[in-house]
mmCIF file of C-alpha atoms in Angstrom:
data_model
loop_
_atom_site.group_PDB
_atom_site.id
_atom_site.type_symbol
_atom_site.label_atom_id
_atom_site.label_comp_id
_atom_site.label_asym_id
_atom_site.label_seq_id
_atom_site.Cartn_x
_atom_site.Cartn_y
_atom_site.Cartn_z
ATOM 1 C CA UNK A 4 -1.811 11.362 12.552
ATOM 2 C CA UNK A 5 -1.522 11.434 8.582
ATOM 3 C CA UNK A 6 -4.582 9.147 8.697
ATOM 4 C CA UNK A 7 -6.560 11.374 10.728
ATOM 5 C CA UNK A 8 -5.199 14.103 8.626
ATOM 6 C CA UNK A 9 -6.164 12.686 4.842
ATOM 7 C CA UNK A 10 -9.982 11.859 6.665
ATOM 8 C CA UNK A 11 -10.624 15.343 7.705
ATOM 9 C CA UNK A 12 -12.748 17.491 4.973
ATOM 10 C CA UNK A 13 -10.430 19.978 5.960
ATOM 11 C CA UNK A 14 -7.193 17.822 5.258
ATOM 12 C CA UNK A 15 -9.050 17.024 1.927
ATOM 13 C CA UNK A 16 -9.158 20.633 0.979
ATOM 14 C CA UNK A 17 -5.210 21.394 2.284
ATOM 15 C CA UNK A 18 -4.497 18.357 -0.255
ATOM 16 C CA UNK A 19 -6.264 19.757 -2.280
ATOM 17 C CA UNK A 20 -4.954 23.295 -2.595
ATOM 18 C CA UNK A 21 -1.044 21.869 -2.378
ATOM 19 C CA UNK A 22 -1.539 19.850 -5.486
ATOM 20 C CA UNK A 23 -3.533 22.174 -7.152
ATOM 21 C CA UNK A 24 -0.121 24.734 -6.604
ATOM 22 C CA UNK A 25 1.788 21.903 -7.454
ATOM 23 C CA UNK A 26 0.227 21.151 -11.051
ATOM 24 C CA UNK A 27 -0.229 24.823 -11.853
ATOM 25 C CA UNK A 28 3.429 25.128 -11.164
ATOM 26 C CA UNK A 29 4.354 22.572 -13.502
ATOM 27 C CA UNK A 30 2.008 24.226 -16.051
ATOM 28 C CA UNK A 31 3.761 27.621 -16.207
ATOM 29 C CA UNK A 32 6.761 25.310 -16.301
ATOM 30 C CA UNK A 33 5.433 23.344 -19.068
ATOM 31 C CA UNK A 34 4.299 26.199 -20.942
ATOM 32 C CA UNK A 35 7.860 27.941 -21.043
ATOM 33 C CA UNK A 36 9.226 25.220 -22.646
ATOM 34 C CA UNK A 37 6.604 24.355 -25.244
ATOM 35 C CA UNK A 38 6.859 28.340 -25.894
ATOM 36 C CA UNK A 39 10.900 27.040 -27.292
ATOM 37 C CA UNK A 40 8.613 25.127 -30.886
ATOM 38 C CA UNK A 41 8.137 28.891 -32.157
ATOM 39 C CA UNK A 42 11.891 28.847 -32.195
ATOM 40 C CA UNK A 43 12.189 26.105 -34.425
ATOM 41 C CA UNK A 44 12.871 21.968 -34.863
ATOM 42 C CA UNK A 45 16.258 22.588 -33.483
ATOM 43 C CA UNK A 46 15.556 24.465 -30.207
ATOM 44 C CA UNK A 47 12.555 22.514 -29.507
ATOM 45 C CA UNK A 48 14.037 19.344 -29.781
ATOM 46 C CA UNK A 49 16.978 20.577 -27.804
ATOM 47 C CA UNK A 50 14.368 20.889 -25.301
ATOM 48 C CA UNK A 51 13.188 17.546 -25.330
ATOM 49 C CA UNK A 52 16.785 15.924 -25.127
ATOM 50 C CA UNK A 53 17.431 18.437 -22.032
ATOM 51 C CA UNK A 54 14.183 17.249 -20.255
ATOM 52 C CA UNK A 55 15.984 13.433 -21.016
ATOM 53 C CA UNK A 56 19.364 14.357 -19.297
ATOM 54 C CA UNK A 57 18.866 17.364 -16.731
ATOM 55 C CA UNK A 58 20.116 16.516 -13.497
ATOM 56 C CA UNK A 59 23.018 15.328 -14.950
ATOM 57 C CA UNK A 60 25.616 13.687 -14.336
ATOM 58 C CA UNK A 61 24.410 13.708 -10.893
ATOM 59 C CA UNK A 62 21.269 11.507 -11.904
ATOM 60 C CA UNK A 63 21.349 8.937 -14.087
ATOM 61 C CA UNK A 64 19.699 9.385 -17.857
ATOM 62 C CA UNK A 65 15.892 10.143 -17.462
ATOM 63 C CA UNK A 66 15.639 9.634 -13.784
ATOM 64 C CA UNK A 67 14.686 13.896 -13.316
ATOM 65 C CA UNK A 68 12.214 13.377 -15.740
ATOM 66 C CA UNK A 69 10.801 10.033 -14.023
ATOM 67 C CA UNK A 70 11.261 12.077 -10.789
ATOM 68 C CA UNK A 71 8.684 15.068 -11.910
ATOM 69 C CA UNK A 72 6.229 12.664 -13.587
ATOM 70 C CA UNK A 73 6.047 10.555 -10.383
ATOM 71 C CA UNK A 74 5.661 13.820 -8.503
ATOM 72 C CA UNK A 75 3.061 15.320 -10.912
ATOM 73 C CA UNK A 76 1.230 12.175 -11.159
ATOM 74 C CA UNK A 77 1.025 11.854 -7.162
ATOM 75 C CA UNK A 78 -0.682 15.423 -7.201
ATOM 76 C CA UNK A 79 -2.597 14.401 -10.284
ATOM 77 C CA UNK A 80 -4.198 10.926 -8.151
ATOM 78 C CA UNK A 81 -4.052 12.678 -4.606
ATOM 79 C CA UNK A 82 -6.448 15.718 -6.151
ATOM 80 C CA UNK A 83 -8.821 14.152 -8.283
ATOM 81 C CA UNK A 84 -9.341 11.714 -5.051
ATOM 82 C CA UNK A 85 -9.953 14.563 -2.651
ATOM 83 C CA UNK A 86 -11.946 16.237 -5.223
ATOM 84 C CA UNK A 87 -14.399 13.050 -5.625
ATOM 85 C CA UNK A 88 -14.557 12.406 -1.949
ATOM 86 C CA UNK A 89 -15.440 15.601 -1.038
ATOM 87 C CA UNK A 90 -18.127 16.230 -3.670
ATOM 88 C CA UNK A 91 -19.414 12.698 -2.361
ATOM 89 C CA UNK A 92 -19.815 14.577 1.225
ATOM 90 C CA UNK A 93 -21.173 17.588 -0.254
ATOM 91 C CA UNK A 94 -23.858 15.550 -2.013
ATOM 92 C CA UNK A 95 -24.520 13.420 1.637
ATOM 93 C CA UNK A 96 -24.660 17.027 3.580
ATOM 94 C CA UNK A 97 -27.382 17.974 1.242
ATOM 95 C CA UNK A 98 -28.977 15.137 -1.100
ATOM 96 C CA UNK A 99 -31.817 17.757 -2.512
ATOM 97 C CA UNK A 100 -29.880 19.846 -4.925
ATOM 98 C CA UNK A 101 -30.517 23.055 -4.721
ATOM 99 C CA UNK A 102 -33.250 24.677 -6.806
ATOM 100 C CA UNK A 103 -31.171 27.516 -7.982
ATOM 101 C CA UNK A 104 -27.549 28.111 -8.425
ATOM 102 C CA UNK A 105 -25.913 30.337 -5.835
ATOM 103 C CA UNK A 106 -26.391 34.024 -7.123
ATOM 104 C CA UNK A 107 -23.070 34.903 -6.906
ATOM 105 C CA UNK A 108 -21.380 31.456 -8.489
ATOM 106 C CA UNK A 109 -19.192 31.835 -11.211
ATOM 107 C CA UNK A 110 -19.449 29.836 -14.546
ATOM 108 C CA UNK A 111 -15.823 28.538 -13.380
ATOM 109 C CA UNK A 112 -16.895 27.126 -10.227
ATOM 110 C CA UNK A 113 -20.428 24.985 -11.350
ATOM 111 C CA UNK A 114 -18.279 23.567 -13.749
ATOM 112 C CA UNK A 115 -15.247 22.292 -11.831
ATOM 113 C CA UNK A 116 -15.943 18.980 -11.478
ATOM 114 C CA UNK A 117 -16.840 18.460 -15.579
ATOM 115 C CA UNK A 118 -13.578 20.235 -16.259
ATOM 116 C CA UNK A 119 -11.762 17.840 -13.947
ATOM 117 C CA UNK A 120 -12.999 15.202 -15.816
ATOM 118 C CA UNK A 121 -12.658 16.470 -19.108
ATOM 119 C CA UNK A 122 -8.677 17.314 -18.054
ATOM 120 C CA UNK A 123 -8.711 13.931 -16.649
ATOM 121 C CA UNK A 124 -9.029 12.464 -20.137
ATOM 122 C CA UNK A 125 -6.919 15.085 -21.950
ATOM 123 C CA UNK A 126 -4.243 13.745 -19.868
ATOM 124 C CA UNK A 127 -4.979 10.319 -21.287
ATOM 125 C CA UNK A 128 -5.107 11.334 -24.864
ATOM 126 C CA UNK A 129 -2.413 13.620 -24.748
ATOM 127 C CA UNK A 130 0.368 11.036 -22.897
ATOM 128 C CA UNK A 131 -0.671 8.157 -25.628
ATOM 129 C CA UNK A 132 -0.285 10.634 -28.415
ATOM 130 C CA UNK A 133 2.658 12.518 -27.929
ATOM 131 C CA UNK A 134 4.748 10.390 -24.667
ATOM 132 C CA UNK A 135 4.185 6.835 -25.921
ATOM 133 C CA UNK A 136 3.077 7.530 -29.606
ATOM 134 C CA UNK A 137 0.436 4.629 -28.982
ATOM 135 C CA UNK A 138 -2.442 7.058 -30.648
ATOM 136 C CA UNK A 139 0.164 9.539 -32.559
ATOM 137 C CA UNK A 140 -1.172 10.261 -36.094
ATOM 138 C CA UNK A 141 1.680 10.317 -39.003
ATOM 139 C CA UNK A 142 3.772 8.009 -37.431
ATOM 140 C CA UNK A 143 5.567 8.939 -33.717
ATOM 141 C CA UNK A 144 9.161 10.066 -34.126
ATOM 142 C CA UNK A 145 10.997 9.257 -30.621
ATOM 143 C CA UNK A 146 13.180 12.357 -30.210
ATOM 144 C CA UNK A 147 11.812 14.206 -32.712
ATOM 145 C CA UNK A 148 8.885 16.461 -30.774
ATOM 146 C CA UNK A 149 8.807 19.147 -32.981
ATOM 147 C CA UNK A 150 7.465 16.626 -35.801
ATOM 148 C CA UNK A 151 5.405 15.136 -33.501
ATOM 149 C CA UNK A 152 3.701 18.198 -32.016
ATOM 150 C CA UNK A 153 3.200 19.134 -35.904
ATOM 151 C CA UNK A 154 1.688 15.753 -36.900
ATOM 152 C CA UNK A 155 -1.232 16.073 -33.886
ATOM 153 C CA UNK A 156 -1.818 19.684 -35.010
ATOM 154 C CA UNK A 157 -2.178 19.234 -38.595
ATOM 155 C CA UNK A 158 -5.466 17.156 -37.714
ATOM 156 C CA UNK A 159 -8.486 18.458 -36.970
ATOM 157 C CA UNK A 160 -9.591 16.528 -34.035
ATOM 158 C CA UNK A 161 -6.491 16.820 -32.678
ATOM 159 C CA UNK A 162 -6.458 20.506 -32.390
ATOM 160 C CA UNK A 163 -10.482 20.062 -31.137
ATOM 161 C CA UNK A 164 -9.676 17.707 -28.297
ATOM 162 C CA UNK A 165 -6.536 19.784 -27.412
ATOM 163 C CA UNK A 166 -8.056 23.671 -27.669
ATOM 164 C CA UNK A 167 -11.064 21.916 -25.768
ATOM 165 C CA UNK A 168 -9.274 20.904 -22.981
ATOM 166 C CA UNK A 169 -6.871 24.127 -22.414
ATOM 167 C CA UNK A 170 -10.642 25.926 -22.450
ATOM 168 C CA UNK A 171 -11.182 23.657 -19.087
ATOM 169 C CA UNK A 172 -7.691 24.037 -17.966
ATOM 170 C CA UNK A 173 -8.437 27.983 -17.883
ATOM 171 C CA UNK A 174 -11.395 27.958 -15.858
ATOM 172 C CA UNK A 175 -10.094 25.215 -13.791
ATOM 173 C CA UNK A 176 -6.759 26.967 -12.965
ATOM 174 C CA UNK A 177 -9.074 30.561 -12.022
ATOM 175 C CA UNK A 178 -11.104 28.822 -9.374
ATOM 176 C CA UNK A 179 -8.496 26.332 -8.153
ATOM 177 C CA UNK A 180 -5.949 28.915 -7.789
ATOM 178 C CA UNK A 181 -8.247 31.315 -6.153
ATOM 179 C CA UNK A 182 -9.740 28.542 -3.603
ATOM 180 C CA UNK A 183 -6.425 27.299 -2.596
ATOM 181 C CA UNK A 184 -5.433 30.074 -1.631
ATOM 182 C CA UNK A 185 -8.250 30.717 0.786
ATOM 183 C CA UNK A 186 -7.954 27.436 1.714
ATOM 184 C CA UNK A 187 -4.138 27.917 2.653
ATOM 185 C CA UNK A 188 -5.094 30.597 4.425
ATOM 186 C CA UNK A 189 -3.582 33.367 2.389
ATOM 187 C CA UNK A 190 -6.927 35.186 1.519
ATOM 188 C CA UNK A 191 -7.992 38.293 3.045
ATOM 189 C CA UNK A 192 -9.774 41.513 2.564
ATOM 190 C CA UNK A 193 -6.652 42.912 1.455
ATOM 191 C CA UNK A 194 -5.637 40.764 -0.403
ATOM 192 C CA UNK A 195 -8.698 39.287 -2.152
ATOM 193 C CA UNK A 196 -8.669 41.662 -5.061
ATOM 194 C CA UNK A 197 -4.675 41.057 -5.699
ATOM 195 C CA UNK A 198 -5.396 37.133 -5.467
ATOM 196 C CA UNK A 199 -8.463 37.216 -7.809
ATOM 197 C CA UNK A 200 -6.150 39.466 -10.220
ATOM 198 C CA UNK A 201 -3.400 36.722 -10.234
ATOM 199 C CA UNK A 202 -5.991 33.858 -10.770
ATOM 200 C CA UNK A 203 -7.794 35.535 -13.790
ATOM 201 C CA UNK A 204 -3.928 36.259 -15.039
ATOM 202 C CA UNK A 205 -2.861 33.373 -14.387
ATOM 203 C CA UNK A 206 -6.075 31.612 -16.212
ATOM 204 C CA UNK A 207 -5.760 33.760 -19.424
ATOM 205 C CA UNK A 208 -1.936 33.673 -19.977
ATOM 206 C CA UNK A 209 -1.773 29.786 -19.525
ATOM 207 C CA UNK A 210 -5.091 29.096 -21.933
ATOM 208 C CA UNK A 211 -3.834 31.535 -24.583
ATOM 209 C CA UNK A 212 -0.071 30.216 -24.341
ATOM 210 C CA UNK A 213 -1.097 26.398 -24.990
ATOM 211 C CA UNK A 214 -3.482 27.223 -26.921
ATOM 212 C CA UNK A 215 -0.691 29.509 -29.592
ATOM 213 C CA UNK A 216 0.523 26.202 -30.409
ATOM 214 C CA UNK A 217 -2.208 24.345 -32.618
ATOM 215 C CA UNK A 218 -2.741 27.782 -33.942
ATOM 216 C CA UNK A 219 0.691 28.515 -34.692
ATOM 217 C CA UNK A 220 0.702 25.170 -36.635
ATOM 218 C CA UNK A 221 -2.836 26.093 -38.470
ATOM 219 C CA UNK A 222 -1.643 29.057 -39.002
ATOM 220 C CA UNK A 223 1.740 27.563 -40.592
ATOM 221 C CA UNK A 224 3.714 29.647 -38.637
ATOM 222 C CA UNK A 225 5.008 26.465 -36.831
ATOM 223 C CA UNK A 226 5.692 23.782 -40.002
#
């Protein structure tokens, strides 16, 4: 049943949509805690040791954090694979592109599948610089995020690749949001123009929080 489920286009696109909710959960999540480093070393690193014990003393040291990356990496895998298999079907339904873009096709939605990939890699860069310290500039402080957050920003390719990728994130999170949603069902004429509201919202307040921080630091307001 799952099998015929995950084979389906249509169980593609379900998969789809759920992780899609699922990651732009865990951005606004994300976000509100990153928003704690215009508070200072002290809160923000308070932060990061909370992230290391919440759950407890129910669950042991670090296992809630182990719990939401396995979670957010399972959406991460499970989306990017539906995403590539269906854009493999697309291109088999119709192996002549088409000669012009679809009138009414937003810049968002021709480039979904270059943002995917450039978010793909910004997840790459961004866990080796700032999780594991393997490409940190400055030299990686473990338990000291604030420093470490300051040391990527205080580069210049650092804010590039960063400010880059939140760009993608935007117009990712306006066209996923909105298609899950119609793919979950929840679109309809009366609702279309509240749903397209909270997707352009929801784009411009996440790009413009994440991207506060590496100006904050340029700006010196976070030092």
């Amino acid at each position: 049943m799952a099998l015929t489920f995950w084979q389906s286009t249509l169980g593609k696109k379900i998969v789809m949509g759920v992780t899609g909710l699922i990651m732009i959960g865990y951005l606004c999540v994300h976000l509100l805690g990153n928003m704690k480093i215009f508070f200072g070393p002290e809160e923000f690193n308070g932060y990061g040791h909370w992230l290391r014990v919440m759950g407890a003393p129910v669950l042991h040291h670090q296992w809630g954090l182990w719990i939401a990356r396995i979670v957010l990496v399972a959406a991460v895998v499970l989306h990017g694979v539906s995403a590539y298999q269906l854009s493999k079907r697309d291109i088999k339904a119709r192996p002549q592109s088409y000669v012009h873009a679809k009138p009414r096709m937003s810049y968002a939605t021709r480039t979904m599948r270059w943002g995917g990939v450039i978010l793909a890699l910004f997840i790459v860069w961004h866990i080796l610089d700032l999780t594991t310290g393997t490409t940190h500039s400055g030299g990686f402080q473990e338990g000291h995020p604030y420093q470490n957050v300051v040391d990527t920003f205080s580069t210049w390719y650092g804010n590039v690749i960063y400010i880059v990728a939140m760009l993608a994130m935007g117009m990712h999170v306006q066209h996923g949001f909105w298609s899950a949603a119609q793919t979950l069902g929840a679109g309809s004429r009366t609702r279309d123009r509240a749903l397209k509201a909270t997707a352009n919202g929801l784009a411009i307040l996440l790009t413009a929080g994440f991207i506060s921080i590496p100006v904050g630091v340029m700006t010196g307001v976070v030092s």
